[in-house]
Amino acid sequence: MDESRKRAFIEVFHSPPELLASAPGRINLIGEHTDYNNGYVLPAAIHLRNWFLAAPRPDGLVRLWADDFREEETFRLESISPSETRRWANYIKGIFWVLQQEGVRPQGLDAMIWGEVPLESGLSSSAALEVSVIKGVAALWNLDLDPVRLAKLAQRAENDFVGVQCGLMDQFIAVFGRKNSALFLDCETLDYTHYPLNLEKAGLVILVYDTKVRRRLASSEYNQRRREAAGALEVLKNKGARSYKDATTAMLRNSRAELDDVLYRRARHVITENARVRKAVELLEKDDFSGLGTLLFQSHDSLRDDYEVSCPELDFLYEVGKEHPGCLGARLVGAGFGGSGIALLEKQAVDGFKKRALSGAEERGFPRPGFHEVRVGRGAEASRIGRS
Ligand code: GLA
């Protein structure tokens, strides 16, 4: 942590911080819109993090300072209600609210937050914020919360307090991320395995392409996809599928007459995407990145045509990826409808790729995209800090 943050904390609260916590944003290699369908995902934490610096207070008051926005919000633990104007505060209030719902009674605190994960860009800045806060609060008050519970409570804060019906992937990877590893998660059983992601050794880079198109996750489209996929599963259940994990494309074909075209395609995405995640894990074990890249392109095809969560700017990234020598794969990440995509690139292809994407975006009248070469980072951490 930069010492200037500590000084800023003292300036705002007139006493030193005692604890520093942080949690990462994420990319997702593959497994999109599968988490809330109880399927498989393969995300990785990135080096960009959200930070939470805090000191306890004895009086049940929570004073928050968002250093990036230079905004303050204060609330009492007995009466937590969402803020209309300071949306960032709701992710933090949600954590206190959910802890209380669980019968855990944290006390008050002074806290300062700041972040490196670009907001609303599909890199999960919200889970990074929630998880950094719950990790910090748990450490500050010695709450006995195991890591899976931390992730689930952070998700509930977003579902039930902020009001976004997200799945568990983002909070889970923010807790469990590991340097130079991707995390395979079965979202039904919550069994997980870390797989080495030896990009450096293979001379590869994951480039995040931020379209700068912002469409809130809370938007009705995401929830509508959830409903459609759940509706299609009800039909598949009559054909013997217990969940999407054991549904097959043959079962889907047998359901043709009972599913309208939209539901049919939603289900096809979930079934084929689960299969791609399983395949991706096999390829990662062999460091077969060109095979992995092909799966990324296929995932985008499916997200664009079957799940319909892409947009022209994300399709453009995919097209540049298909044409550019040295690009192994590209696809949208996260919820879609804007936000970011990733490209898996040979190191020497990065500059040319960026140039091509920038000029092409300009020609098409798209917003000027942003780029991040992401390193695969660590999961959430909390540590006490000295009073120096
Ligand atoms: C968002 C949600 C996740 C997941 C993805 C799509 O990032 O927060 O839970 O559903 O969209 O894969």
mmCIF file of C-alpha atoms and ligand atoms in Angstrom:
data_model
loop_
_atom_site.group_PDB
_atom_site.id
_atom_site.type_symbol
_atom_site.label_atom_id
_atom_site.label_comp_id
_atom_site.label_asym_id
_atom_site.label_seq_id
_atom_site.Cartn_x
_atom_site.Cartn_y
_atom_site.Cartn_z
ATOM 1 C CA MET A 1 0.000 0.000 0.000
ATOM 2 C CA ASP A 2 1.110 3.473 -0.830
ATOM 3 C CA GLU A 3 1.885 5.427 2.413
ATOM 4 C CA SER A 4 -0.094 8.386 1.101
ATOM 5 C CA ARG A 5 -3.309 6.353 1.612
ATOM 6 C CA LYS A 6 -2.457 5.949 5.265
ATOM 7 C CA ARG A 7 -1.883 9.677 5.554
ATOM 8 C CA ALA A 8 -5.195 10.327 3.811
ATOM 9 C CA PHE A 9 -6.931 8.034 6.324
ATOM 10 C CA ILE A 10 -5.439 9.972 9.250
ATOM 11 C CA GLU A 11 -6.469 13.261 7.672
ATOM 12 C CA VAL A 12 -10.076 12.107 7.319
ATOM 13 C CA PHE A 13 -10.519 10.231 10.604
ATOM 14 C CA HIS A 14 -7.869 11.864 12.841
ATOM 15 C CA SER A 15 -6.545 8.495 14.021
ATOM 16 C CA PRO A 16 -4.434 5.771 12.379
ATOM 17 C CA PRO A 17 -5.807 2.735 10.543
ATOM 18 C CA GLU A 18 -5.343 -0.693 12.093
ATOM 19 C CA LEU A 19 -6.159 -3.062 9.297
ATOM 20 C CA LEU A 20 -5.650 -3.317 5.549
ATOM 21 C CA ALA A 21 -7.678 -5.703 3.413
ATOM 22 C CA SER A 22 -7.882 -6.110 -0.337
ATOM 23 C CA ALA A 23 -9.523 -8.283 -2.966
ATOM 24 C CA PRO A 24 -8.996 -8.630 -6.725
ATOM 25 C CA GLY A 25 -11.105 -8.111 -9.813
ATOM 26 C CA ARG A 26 -11.289 -11.029 -12.218
ATOM 27 C CA ILE A 27 -11.308 -12.220 -15.758
ATOM 28 C CA ASN A 28 -13.071 -15.388 -16.721
ATOM 29 C CA LEU A 29 -11.260 -17.687 -19.132
ATOM 30 C CA ILE A 30 -14.443 -19.527 -19.971
ATOM 31 C CA GLY A 31 -17.792 -20.508 -18.439
ATOM 32 C CA GLU A 32 -20.018 -17.456 -18.948
ATOM 33 C CA HIS A 33 -23.583 -17.294 -17.648
ATOM 34 C CA THR A 34 -23.098 -20.782 -16.257
ATOM 35 C CA ASP A 35 -22.622 -19.926 -12.554
ATOM 36 C CA TYR A 36 -26.263 -19.182 -11.757
ATOM 37 C CA ASN A 37 -27.166 -22.208 -13.873
ATOM 38 C CA ASN A 38 -25.270 -24.402 -11.398
ATOM 39 C CA GLY A 39 -22.589 -25.158 -13.977
ATOM 40 C CA TYR A 40 -18.835 -24.764 -14.391
ATOM 41 C CA VAL A 41 -16.657 -21.655 -14.535
ATOM 42 C CA LEU A 42 -12.931 -21.038 -14.978
ATOM 43 C CA PRO A 43 -12.069 -17.524 -13.759
ATOM 44 C CA ALA A 44 -8.739 -16.052 -12.634
ATOM 45 C CA ALA A 45 -8.058 -13.157 -10.268
ATOM 46 C CA ILE A 46 -6.266 -10.157 -11.782
ATOM 47 C CA HIS A 47 -3.615 -7.882 -10.325
ATOM 48 C CA LEU A 48 -6.052 -4.952 -10.101
ATOM 49 C CA ARG A 49 -7.560 -4.820 -6.620
ATOM 50 C CA ASN A 50 -9.925 -2.978 -4.317
ATOM 51 C CA TRP A 51 -8.510 -1.771 -1.006
ATOM 52 C CA PHE A 52 -10.081 -1.303 2.424
ATOM 53 C CA LEU A 53 -8.274 0.453 5.265
ATOM 54 C CA ALA A 54 -10.037 0.509 8.638
ATOM 55 C CA ALA A 55 -9.978 1.085 12.366
ATOM 56 C CA PRO A 56 -12.652 -0.047 14.865
ATOM 57 C CA ARG A 57 -15.044 2.324 16.636
ATOM 58 C CA PRO A 58 -16.893 1.425 19.801
ATOM 59 C CA ASP A 59 -20.082 3.397 19.120
ATOM 60 C CA GLY A 60 -21.941 1.440 16.418
ATOM 61 C CA LEU A 61 -21.257 4.094 13.813
ATOM 62 C CA VAL A 62 -19.749 3.237 10.416
ATOM 63 C CA ARG A 63 -17.993 6.130 8.707
ATOM 64 C CA LEU A 64 -16.921 5.494 5.132
ATOM 65 C CA TRP A 65 -14.629 7.532 2.938
ATOM 66 C CA ALA A 66 -14.290 6.681 -0.773
ATOM 67 C CA ASP A 67 -10.897 8.132 -1.558
ATOM 68 C CA ASP A 68 -11.348 7.912 -5.353
ATOM 69 C CA PHE A 69 -14.593 9.919 -5.304
ATOM 70 C CA ARG A 70 -13.716 11.999 -2.234
ATOM 71 C CA GLU A 71 -17.145 11.234 -0.821
ATOM 72 C CA GLU A 72 -18.230 10.335 2.694
ATOM 73 C CA GLU A 73 -21.152 8.243 3.896
ATOM 74 C CA THR A 74 -22.035 7.507 7.505
ATOM 75 C CA PHE A 75 -24.584 5.084 8.913
ATOM 76 C CA ARG A 76 -25.565 3.457 12.176
ATOM 77 C CA LEU A 77 -25.547 -0.318 12.465
ATOM 78 C CA GLU A 78 -29.104 -0.315 13.897
ATOM 79 C CA SER A 79 -30.563 1.328 10.799
ATOM 80 C CA ILE A 80 -28.931 0.331 7.527
ATOM 81 C CA SER A 81 -30.719 1.506 4.422
ATOM 82 C CA PRO A 82 -29.515 1.869 0.820
ATOM 83 C CA SER A 83 -28.178 5.223 -0.335
ATOM 84 C CA GLU A 84 -29.812 6.763 -3.408
ATOM 85 C CA THR A 85 -26.906 9.001 -4.290
ATOM 86 C CA ARG A 86 -23.781 7.080 -3.235
ATOM 87 C CA ARG A 87 -24.151 3.738 -4.921
ATOM 88 C CA TRP A 88 -20.632 2.642 -3.930
ATOM 89 C CA ALA A 89 -21.704 2.746 -0.265
ATOM 90 C CA ASN A 90 -24.453 0.170 -0.830
ATOM 91 C CA TYR A 91 -21.948 -2.623 -1.497
ATOM 92 C CA ILE A 92 -20.409 -1.916 1.906
ATOM 93 C CA LYS A 93 -23.688 -1.407 3.749
ATOM 94 C CA GLY A 94 -24.859 -4.680 2.201
ATOM 95 C CA ILE A 95 -22.005 -6.512 3.905
ATOM 96 C CA PHE A 96 -22.941 -5.156 7.347
ATOM 97 C CA TRP A 97 -26.586 -5.868 6.653
ATOM 98 C CA VAL A 98 -25.959 -9.475 5.623
ATOM 99 C CA LEU A 99 -23.712 -10.091 8.631
ATOM 100 C CA GLN A 100 -26.509 -8.899 10.886
ATOM 101 C CA GLN A 101 -28.992 -11.133 9.077
ATOM 102 C CA GLU A 102 -26.665 -14.020 9.908
ATOM 103 C CA GLY A 103 -26.673 -13.092 13.580
ATOM 104 C CA VAL A 104 -23.084 -11.837 13.400
ATOM 105 C CA ARG A 105 -22.700 -8.513 15.177
ATOM 106 C CA PRO A 106 -19.758 -6.510 13.899
ATOM 107 C CA GLN A 107 -19.236 -3.173 15.612
ATOM 108 C CA GLY A 108 -18.623 0.239 14.150
ATOM 109 C CA LEU A 109 -15.592 1.378 12.216
ATOM 110 C CA ASP A 110 -13.914 4.090 10.235
ATOM 111 C CA ALA A 111 -13.001 2.878 6.783
ATOM 112 C CA MET A 112 -11.452 4.211 3.630
ATOM 113 C CA ILE A 113 -11.771 2.429 0.287
ATOM 114 C CA TRP A 114 -10.161 2.861 -3.109
ATOM 115 C CA GLY A 115 -9.873 0.706 -6.154
ATOM 116 C CA GLU A 116 -7.893 -0.133 -9.260
ATOM 117 C CA VAL A 117 -10.531 -2.258 -11.005
ATOM 118 C CA PRO A 118 -12.286 -0.089 -13.604
ATOM 119 C CA LEU A 119 -15.936 0.355 -12.610
ATOM 120 C CA GLU A 120 -18.760 -1.317 -14.515
ATOM 121 C CA SER A 121 -16.293 -2.751 -17.006
ATOM 122 C CA GLY A 122 -17.107 -6.454 -16.628
ATOM 123 C CA LEU A 123 -14.058 -7.078 -14.416
ATOM 124 C CA SER A 124 -16.109 -7.354 -11.265
ATOM 125 C CA SER A 125 -15.175 -4.267 -9.311
ATOM 126 C CA SER A 126 -18.260 -4.833 -7.163
ATOM 127 C CA ALA A 127 -17.195 -8.292 -5.930
ATOM 128 C CA ALA A 128 -13.691 -6.906 -5.302
ATOM 129 C CA LEU A 129 -15.252 -4.210 -3.117
ATOM 130 C CA GLU A 130 -17.640 -6.532 -1.266
ATOM 131 C CA VAL A 131 -15.006 -9.175 -0.620
ATOM 132 C CA SER A 132 -12.340 -6.702 0.509
ATOM 133 C CA VAL A 133 -14.844 -5.301 3.015
ATOM 134 C CA ILE A 134 -16.073 -8.626 4.388
ATOM 135 C CA LYS A 135 -12.513 -9.939 4.604
ATOM 136 C CA GLY A 136 -11.479 -6.781 6.475
ATOM 137 C CA VAL A 137 -14.470 -6.728 8.822
ATOM 138 C CA ALA A 138 -14.022 -10.439 9.635
ATOM 139 C CA ALA A 139 -10.343 -9.871 10.461
ATOM 140 C CA LEU A 140 -10.982 -6.708 12.456
ATOM 141 C CA TRP A 141 -13.632 -8.289 14.675
ATOM 142 C CA ASN A 142 -12.163 -11.831 14.685
ATOM 143 C CA LEU A 143 -15.320 -13.251 13.121
ATOM 144 C CA ASP A 144 -15.163 -16.948 12.503
ATOM 145 C CA LEU A 145 -16.183 -17.108 8.831
ATOM 146 C CA ASP A 146 -14.720 -19.745 6.548
ATOM 147 C CA PRO A 147 -13.769 -18.651 3.007
ATOM 148 C CA VAL A 148 -16.740 -20.266 1.241
ATOM 149 C CA ARG A 149 -19.092 -18.501 3.654
ATOM 150 C CA LEU A 150 -17.304 -15.198 3.027
ATOM 151 C CA ALA A 151 -17.909 -15.563 -0.702
ATOM 152 C CA LYS A 152 -21.547 -16.582 -0.253
ATOM 153 C CA LEU A 153 -22.308 -13.740 2.155
ATOM 154 C CA ALA A 154 -20.727 -11.227 -0.213
ATOM 155 C CA GLN A 155 -22.936 -12.603 -2.997
ATOM 156 C CA ARG A 156 -26.014 -12.316 -0.777
ATOM 157 C CA ALA A 157 -25.173 -8.709 -0.001
ATOM 158 C CA GLU A 158 -25.230 -8.019 -3.738
ATOM 159 C CA ASN A 159 -28.359 -10.121 -4.383
ATOM 160 C CA ASP A 160 -30.500 -8.995 -1.483
ATOM 161 C CA PHE A 161 -29.221 -5.548 -0.517
ATOM 162 C CA VAL A 162 -27.851 -4.029 -3.728
ATOM 163 C CA GLY A 163 -30.517 -5.898 -5.715
ATOM 164 C CA VAL A 164 -28.390 -7.502 -8.448
ATOM 165 C CA GLN A 165 -29.140 -11.186 -9.041
ATOM 166 C CA CYS A 166 -25.531 -12.201 -9.803
ATOM 167 C CA GLY A 167 -24.196 -15.751 -9.429
ATOM 168 C CA LEU A 168 -21.315 -16.739 -7.149
ATOM 169 C CA MET A 169 -18.385 -16.748 -9.584
ATOM 170 C CA ASP A 170 -17.073 -13.229 -8.954
ATOM 171 C CA GLN A 171 -17.140 -13.359 -5.149
ATOM 172 C CA PHE A 172 -15.699 -16.874 -5.157
ATOM 173 C CA ILE A 173 -12.682 -16.002 -7.293
ATOM 174 C CA ALA A 174 -12.135 -12.779 -5.324
ATOM 175 C CA VAL A 175 -11.761 -14.959 -2.211
ATOM 176 C CA PHE A 176 -9.972 -17.976 -3.710
ATOM 177 C CA GLY A 177 -7.837 -16.489 -6.509
ATOM 178 C CA ARG A 178 -4.246 -17.630 -6.632
ATOM 179 C CA LYS A 179 -1.220 -16.186 -8.425
ATOM 180 C CA ASN A 180 -0.692 -17.653 -11.920
ATOM 181 C CA SER A 181 -3.649 -20.022 -11.547
ATOM 182 C CA ALA A 182 -7.124 -20.330 -12.945
ATOM 183 C CA LEU A 183 -9.852 -21.696 -10.714
ATOM 184 C CA PHE A 184 -12.194 -24.401 -11.900
ATOM 185 C CA LEU A 185 -15.402 -24.209 -9.890
ATOM 186 C CA ASP A 186 -18.448 -26.445 -9.939
ATOM 187 C CA CYS A 187 -21.088 -23.901 -8.954
ATOM 188 C CA GLU A 188 -23.481 -26.610 -7.778
ATOM 189 C CA THR A 189 -21.244 -28.504 -5.348
ATOM 190 C CA LEU A 190 -18.727 -25.650 -4.848
ATOM 191 C CA ASP A 191 -15.892 -28.143 -5.397
ATOM 192 C CA TYR A 192 -12.971 -26.302 -6.874
ATOM 193 C CA THR A 193 -9.456 -26.922 -8.214
ATOM 194 C CA HIS A 194 -6.675 -24.503 -9.087
ATOM 195 C CA TYR A 195 -4.966 -25.055 -12.439
ATOM 196 C CA PRO A 196 -1.599 -23.489 -13.264
ATOM 197 C CA LEU A 197 -1.876 -20.778 -15.880
ATOM 198 C CA ASN A 198 1.671 -20.597 -17.216
ATOM 199 C CA LEU A 199 1.151 -17.697 -19.597
ATOM 200 C CA GLU A 200 4.562 -16.145 -19.086
ATOM 201 C CA LYS A 201 6.366 -19.387 -19.860
ATOM 202 C CA ALA A 202 4.298 -19.812 -23.012
ATOM 203 C CA GLY A 203 5.094 -16.228 -24.103
ATOM 204 C CA LEU A 204 1.437 -15.246 -23.875
ATOM 205 C CA VAL A 205 -0.513 -12.309 -22.521
ATOM 206 C CA ILE A 206 -4.152 -11.841 -21.624
ATOM 207 C CA LEU A 207 -5.203 -8.448 -22.860
ATOM 208 C CA VAL A 208 -8.408 -6.977 -21.482
ATOM 209 C CA TYR A 209 -10.263 -4.881 -24.028
ATOM 210 C CA ASP A 210 -12.613 -2.448 -22.314
ATOM 211 C CA THR A 211 -15.272 -1.320 -24.801
ATOM 212 C CA LYS A 212 -16.174 1.617 -22.510
ATOM 213 C CA VAL A 213 -19.790 0.760 -23.234
ATOM 214 C CA ARG A 214 -21.536 0.730 -19.865
ATOM 215 C CA ARG A 215 -24.701 -1.113 -19.239
ATOM 216 C CA ARG A 216 -25.589 -1.833 -15.657
ATOM 217 C CA LEU A 217 -25.579 -5.466 -14.563
ATOM 218 C CA ALA A 218 -28.741 -4.700 -12.646
ATOM 219 C CA SER A 219 -30.401 -4.175 -15.994
ATOM 220 C CA SER A 220 -33.350 -6.352 -16.710
ATOM 221 C CA GLU A 221 -31.560 -8.294 -19.463
ATOM 222 C CA TYR A 222 -29.375 -10.278 -17.036
ATOM 223 C CA ASN A 223 -32.333 -11.300 -14.906
ATOM 224 C CA GLN A 224 -34.292 -12.177 -18.013
ATOM 225 C CA ARG A 225 -31.501 -14.557 -19.149
ATOM 226 C CA ARG A 226 -31.656 -16.199 -15.731
ATOM 227 C CA ARG A 227 -35.380 -16.742 -16.048
ATOM 228 C CA GLU A 228 -35.125 -18.063 -19.604
ATOM 229 C CA ALA A 229 -32.357 -20.540 -18.767
ATOM 230 C CA ALA A 230 -34.266 -21.733 -15.688
ATOM 231 C CA GLY A 231 -37.445 -22.125 -17.770
ATOM 232 C CA ALA A 232 -35.645 -24.244 -20.369
ATOM 233 C CA LEU A 233 -34.180 -26.439 -17.635
ATOM 234 C CA GLU A 234 -37.671 -27.323 -16.395
ATOM 235 C CA VAL A 235 -38.368 -28.844 -19.809
ATOM 236 C CA LEU A 236 -35.017 -30.667 -19.864
ATOM 237 C CA LYS A 237 -35.803 -32.127 -16.471
ATOM 238 C CA ASN A 238 -38.707 -33.978 -18.039
ATOM 239 C CA LYS A 239 -36.164 -35.606 -20.364
ATOM 240 C CA GLY A 240 -34.115 -36.897 -17.460
ATOM 241 C CA ALA A 241 -31.672 -34.052 -16.803
ATOM 242 C CA ARG A 242 -31.180 -33.351 -13.102
ATOM 243 C CA SER A 243 -29.375 -30.095 -13.798
ATOM 244 C CA TYR A 244 -27.612 -28.375 -16.681
ATOM 245 C CA LYS A 245 -24.451 -30.248 -15.766
ATOM 246 C CA ASP A 246 -25.877 -33.549 -16.923
ATOM 247 C CA ALA A 247 -28.110 -32.204 -19.694
ATOM 248 C CA THR A 248 -26.917 -33.172 -23.173
ATOM 249 C CA THR A 249 -27.457 -31.722 -26.622
ATOM 250 C CA ALA A 250 -29.337 -34.968 -27.458
ATOM 251 C CA MET A 251 -31.824 -34.277 -24.638
ATOM 252 C CA LEU A 252 -32.144 -30.748 -25.946
ATOM 253 C CA ARG A 253 -32.946 -31.994 -29.442
ATOM 254 C CA ASN A 254 -35.623 -34.249 -27.912
ATOM 255 C CA SER A 255 -37.149 -31.173 -26.287
ATOM 256 C CA ARG A 256 -37.320 -29.245 -29.563
ATOM 257 C CA ALA A 257 -41.108 -29.313 -29.766
ATOM 258 C CA GLU A 258 -41.591 -28.079 -26.201
ATOM 259 C CA LEU A 259 -39.149 -25.173 -26.315
ATOM 260 C CA ASP A 260 -39.518 -21.995 -28.303
ATOM 261 C CA ASP A 261 -36.518 -20.883 -30.311
ATOM 262 C CA VAL A 262 -35.254 -18.453 -27.669
ATOM 263 C CA LEU A 263 -35.357 -20.926 -24.780
ATOM 264 C CA TYR A 264 -33.830 -23.597 -27.014
ATOM 265 C CA ARG A 265 -30.851 -21.386 -27.770
ATOM 266 C CA ARG A 266 -30.438 -20.255 -24.143
ATOM 267 C CA ALA A 267 -30.251 -23.901 -23.069
ATOM 268 C CA ARG A 268 -27.876 -24.760 -25.899
ATOM 269 C CA HIS A 269 -25.486 -22.074 -24.726
ATOM 270 C CA VAL A 270 -25.451 -23.348 -21.149
ATOM 271 C CA ILE A 271 -25.004 -26.992 -22.175
ATOM 272 C CA THR A 272 -22.235 -26.326 -24.695
ATOM 273 C CA GLU A 273 -20.496 -23.774 -22.458
ATOM 274 C CA ASN A 274 -20.302 -26.295 -19.605
ATOM 275 C CA ALA A 275 -18.716 -28.761 -22.032
ATOM 276 C CA ARG A 276 -16.234 -26.103 -23.156
ATOM 277 C CA VAL A 277 -15.174 -25.418 -19.559
ATOM 278 C CA ARG A 278 -14.464 -29.101 -18.992
ATOM 279 C CA LYS A 279 -12.503 -29.248 -22.217
ATOM 280 C CA ALA A 280 -10.596 -26.068 -21.294
ATOM 281 C CA VAL A 281 -9.426 -27.668 -18.065
ATOM 282 C CA GLU A 282 -8.069 -30.681 -19.963
ATOM 283 C CA LEU A 283 -6.239 -28.364 -22.349
ATOM 284 C CA LEU A 284 -4.807 -26.256 -19.516
ATOM 285 C CA GLU A 285 -3.363 -29.379 -17.964
ATOM 286 C CA LYS A 286 -1.366 -29.845 -21.167
ATOM 287 C CA ASP A 287 -0.544 -26.125 -21.556
ATOM 288 C CA ASP A 288 -2.410 -26.327 -24.873
ATOM 289 C CA PHE A 289 -3.138 -22.639 -25.269
ATOM 290 C CA SER A 290 -3.981 -22.759 -28.926
ATOM 291 C CA GLY A 291 -6.737 -25.284 -28.131
ATOM 292 C CA LEU A 292 -7.892 -23.032 -25.306
ATOM 293 C CA GLY A 293 -7.976 -20.046 -27.682
ATOM 294 C CA THR A 294 -10.245 -21.924 -30.077
ATOM 295 C CA LEU A 295 -12.649 -22.542 -27.182
ATOM 296 C CA LEU A 296 -12.671 -18.817 -26.384
ATOM 297 C CA PHE A 297 -13.806 -18.022 -29.912
ATOM 298 C CA GLN A 298 -16.481 -20.722 -29.711
ATOM 299 C CA SER A 299 -17.688 -19.370 -26.379
ATOM 300 C CA HIS A 300 -18.107 -15.931 -27.929
ATOM 301 C CA ASP A 301 -20.032 -17.398 -30.878
ATOM 302 C CA SER A 302 -22.403 -19.017 -28.424
ATOM 303 C CA LEU A 303 -22.768 -15.936 -26.218
ATOM 304 C CA ARG A 304 -23.474 -13.790 -29.280
ATOM 305 C CA ASP A 305 -25.859 -16.088 -31.148
ATOM 306 C CA ASP A 306 -27.483 -18.307 -28.523
ATOM 307 C CA TYR A 307 -27.386 -16.331 -25.288
ATOM 308 C CA GLU A 308 -27.507 -12.935 -27.029
ATOM 309 C CA VAL A 309 -25.479 -10.973 -24.517
ATOM 310 C CA SER A 310 -22.939 -9.432 -26.894
ATOM 311 C CA CYS A 311 -22.924 -6.018 -28.557
ATOM 312 C CA PRO A 312 -21.247 -4.622 -31.713
ATOM 313 C CA GLU A 313 -18.178 -3.413 -29.790
ATOM 314 C CA LEU A 314 -17.564 -6.867 -28.265
ATOM 315 C CA ASP A 315 -18.171 -8.597 -31.588
ATOM 316 C CA PHE A 316 -15.595 -6.254 -33.082
ATOM 317 C CA LEU A 317 -12.985 -7.377 -30.537
ATOM 318 C CA TYR A 318 -13.728 -10.976 -31.532
ATOM 319 C CA GLU A 319 -13.354 -10.138 -35.223
ATOM 320 C CA VAL A 320 -10.002 -8.421 -34.690
ATOM 321 C CA GLY A 321 -8.977 -11.486 -32.697
ATOM 322 C CA LYS A 322 -9.946 -13.837 -35.526
ATOM 323 C CA GLU A 323 -7.940 -11.863 -38.076
ATOM 324 C CA HIS A 324 -4.887 -10.814 -36.155
ATOM 325 C CA PRO A 325 -1.874 -13.117 -36.375
ATOM 326 C CA GLY A 326 -0.727 -14.140 -32.916
ATOM 327 C CA CYS A 327 -4.200 -13.929 -31.359
ATOM 328 C CA LEU A 328 -5.141 -17.392 -30.094
ATOM 329 C CA GLY A 329 -8.644 -16.529 -28.929
ATOM 330 C CA ALA A 330 -10.948 -13.685 -27.907
ATOM 331 C CA ARG A 331 -14.350 -13.329 -26.319
ATOM 332 C CA LEU A 332 -16.512 -11.178 -24.093
ATOM 333 C CA VAL A 333 -16.166 -11.643 -20.307
ATOM 334 C CA GLY A 334 -18.667 -11.221 -17.501
ATOM 335 C CA ALA A 335 -22.297 -10.427 -18.060
ATOM 336 C CA GLY A 336 -21.768 -8.848 -21.500
ATOM 337 C CA PHE A 337 -23.972 -6.132 -23.117
ATOM 338 C CA GLY A 338 -20.829 -3.936 -23.032
ATOM 339 C CA GLY A 339 -18.012 -3.985 -20.506
ATOM 340 C CA SER A 340 -14.897 -5.920 -21.464
ATOM 341 C CA GLY A 341 -13.577 -8.796 -23.472
ATOM 342 C CA ILE A 342 -10.285 -10.664 -23.357
ATOM 343 C CA ALA A 343 -7.809 -11.614 -26.057
ATOM 344 C CA LEU A 344 -5.229 -14.356 -25.583
ATOM 345 C CA LEU A 345 -2.188 -13.067 -27.448
ATOM 346 C CA GLU A 346 1.389 -13.923 -28.196
ATOM 347 C CA LYS A 347 3.500 -11.265 -26.504
ATOM 348 C CA GLN A 348 4.874 -9.836 -29.734
ATOM 349 C CA ALA A 349 1.369 -9.510 -31.177
ATOM 350 C CA VAL A 350 0.063 -7.168 -28.451
ATOM 351 C CA ASP A 351 1.103 -3.797 -29.902
ATOM 352 C CA GLY A 352 -0.154 -4.585 -33.386
ATOM 353 C CA PHE A 353 -3.416 -5.895 -31.938
ATOM 354 C CA LYS A 354 -4.001 -2.698 -29.966
ATOM 355 C CA LYS A 355 -3.262 -0.499 -32.989
ATOM 356 C CA ARG A 356 -5.613 -2.455 -35.180
ATOM 357 C CA ALA A 357 -8.364 -2.424 -32.544
ATOM 358 C CA LEU A 358 -7.977 1.313 -31.931
ATOM 359 C CA SER A 359 -8.131 2.328 -35.576
ATOM 360 C CA GLY A 360 -10.988 -0.086 -36.303
ATOM 361 C CA ALA A 361 -13.002 1.179 -33.345
ATOM 362 C CA GLU A 362 -12.511 4.753 -34.504
ATOM 363 C CA GLU A 363 -13.600 3.923 -38.063
ATOM 364 C CA ARG A 364 -16.786 2.366 -36.719
ATOM 365 C CA GLY A 365 -17.546 5.292 -34.431
ATOM 366 C CA PHE A 366 -17.192 3.171 -31.258
ATOM 367 C CA PRO A 367 -15.938 4.697 -27.997
ATOM 368 C CA ARG A 368 -12.140 4.607 -27.752
ATOM 369 C CA PRO A 369 -11.426 1.259 -26.031
ATOM 370 C CA GLY A 370 -9.149 0.884 -22.997
ATOM 371 C CA PHE A 371 -6.558 -1.893 -22.648
ATOM 372 C CA HIS A 372 -5.130 -3.694 -19.609
ATOM 373 C CA GLU A 373 -2.447 -6.337 -19.821
ATOM 374 C CA VAL A 374 -3.525 -8.341 -16.806
ATOM 375 C CA ARG A 375 -1.347 -10.440 -14.578
ATOM 376 C CA VAL A 376 -3.033 -13.233 -12.680
ATOM 377 C CA GLY A 377 -3.121 -12.126 -9.053
ATOM 378 C CA ARG A 378 -3.887 -13.283 -5.533
ATOM 379 C CA GLY A 379 -7.207 -13.679 -3.758
ATOM 380 C CA ALA A 380 -8.411 -11.588 -0.812
ATOM 381 C CA GLU A 381 -6.018 -10.741 2.004
ATOM 382 C CA ALA A 382 -6.194 -8.897 5.315
ATOM 383 C CA SER A 383 -3.411 -7.857 7.653
ATOM 384 C CA ARG A 384 -3.019 -5.762 10.785
ATOM 385 C CA ILE A 385 -0.835 -2.718 10.305
ATOM 386 C CA GLY A 386 1.613 -1.118 12.707
ATOM 387 C CA ARG A 387 0.878 2.180 14.423
ATOM 388 C CA SER A 388 4.024 3.875 13.044
HETATM 389 C C1 GLA B 1 -21.606 -11.310 -13.881
HETATM 390 C C2 GLA B 1 -22.136 -11.982 -12.613
HETATM 391 C C3 GLA B 1 -21.576 -13.405 -12.497
HETATM 392 C C4 GLA B 1 -21.797 -14.188 -13.784
HETATM 393 C C5 GLA B 1 -21.357 -13.393 -15.004
HETATM 394 C C6 GLA B 1 -21.692 -14.078 -16.290
HETATM 395 O O1 GLA B 1 -20.226 -11.123 -13.791
HETATM 396 O O2 GLA B 1 -21.749 -11.242 -11.488
HETATM 397 O O3 GLA B 1 -22.151 -14.037 -11.387
HETATM 398 O O4 GLA B 1 -23.136 -14.586 -13.902
HETATM 399 O O5 GLA B 1 -21.921 -12.101 -15.018
HETATM 400 O O6 GLA B 1 -20.966 -15.251 -16.413
#
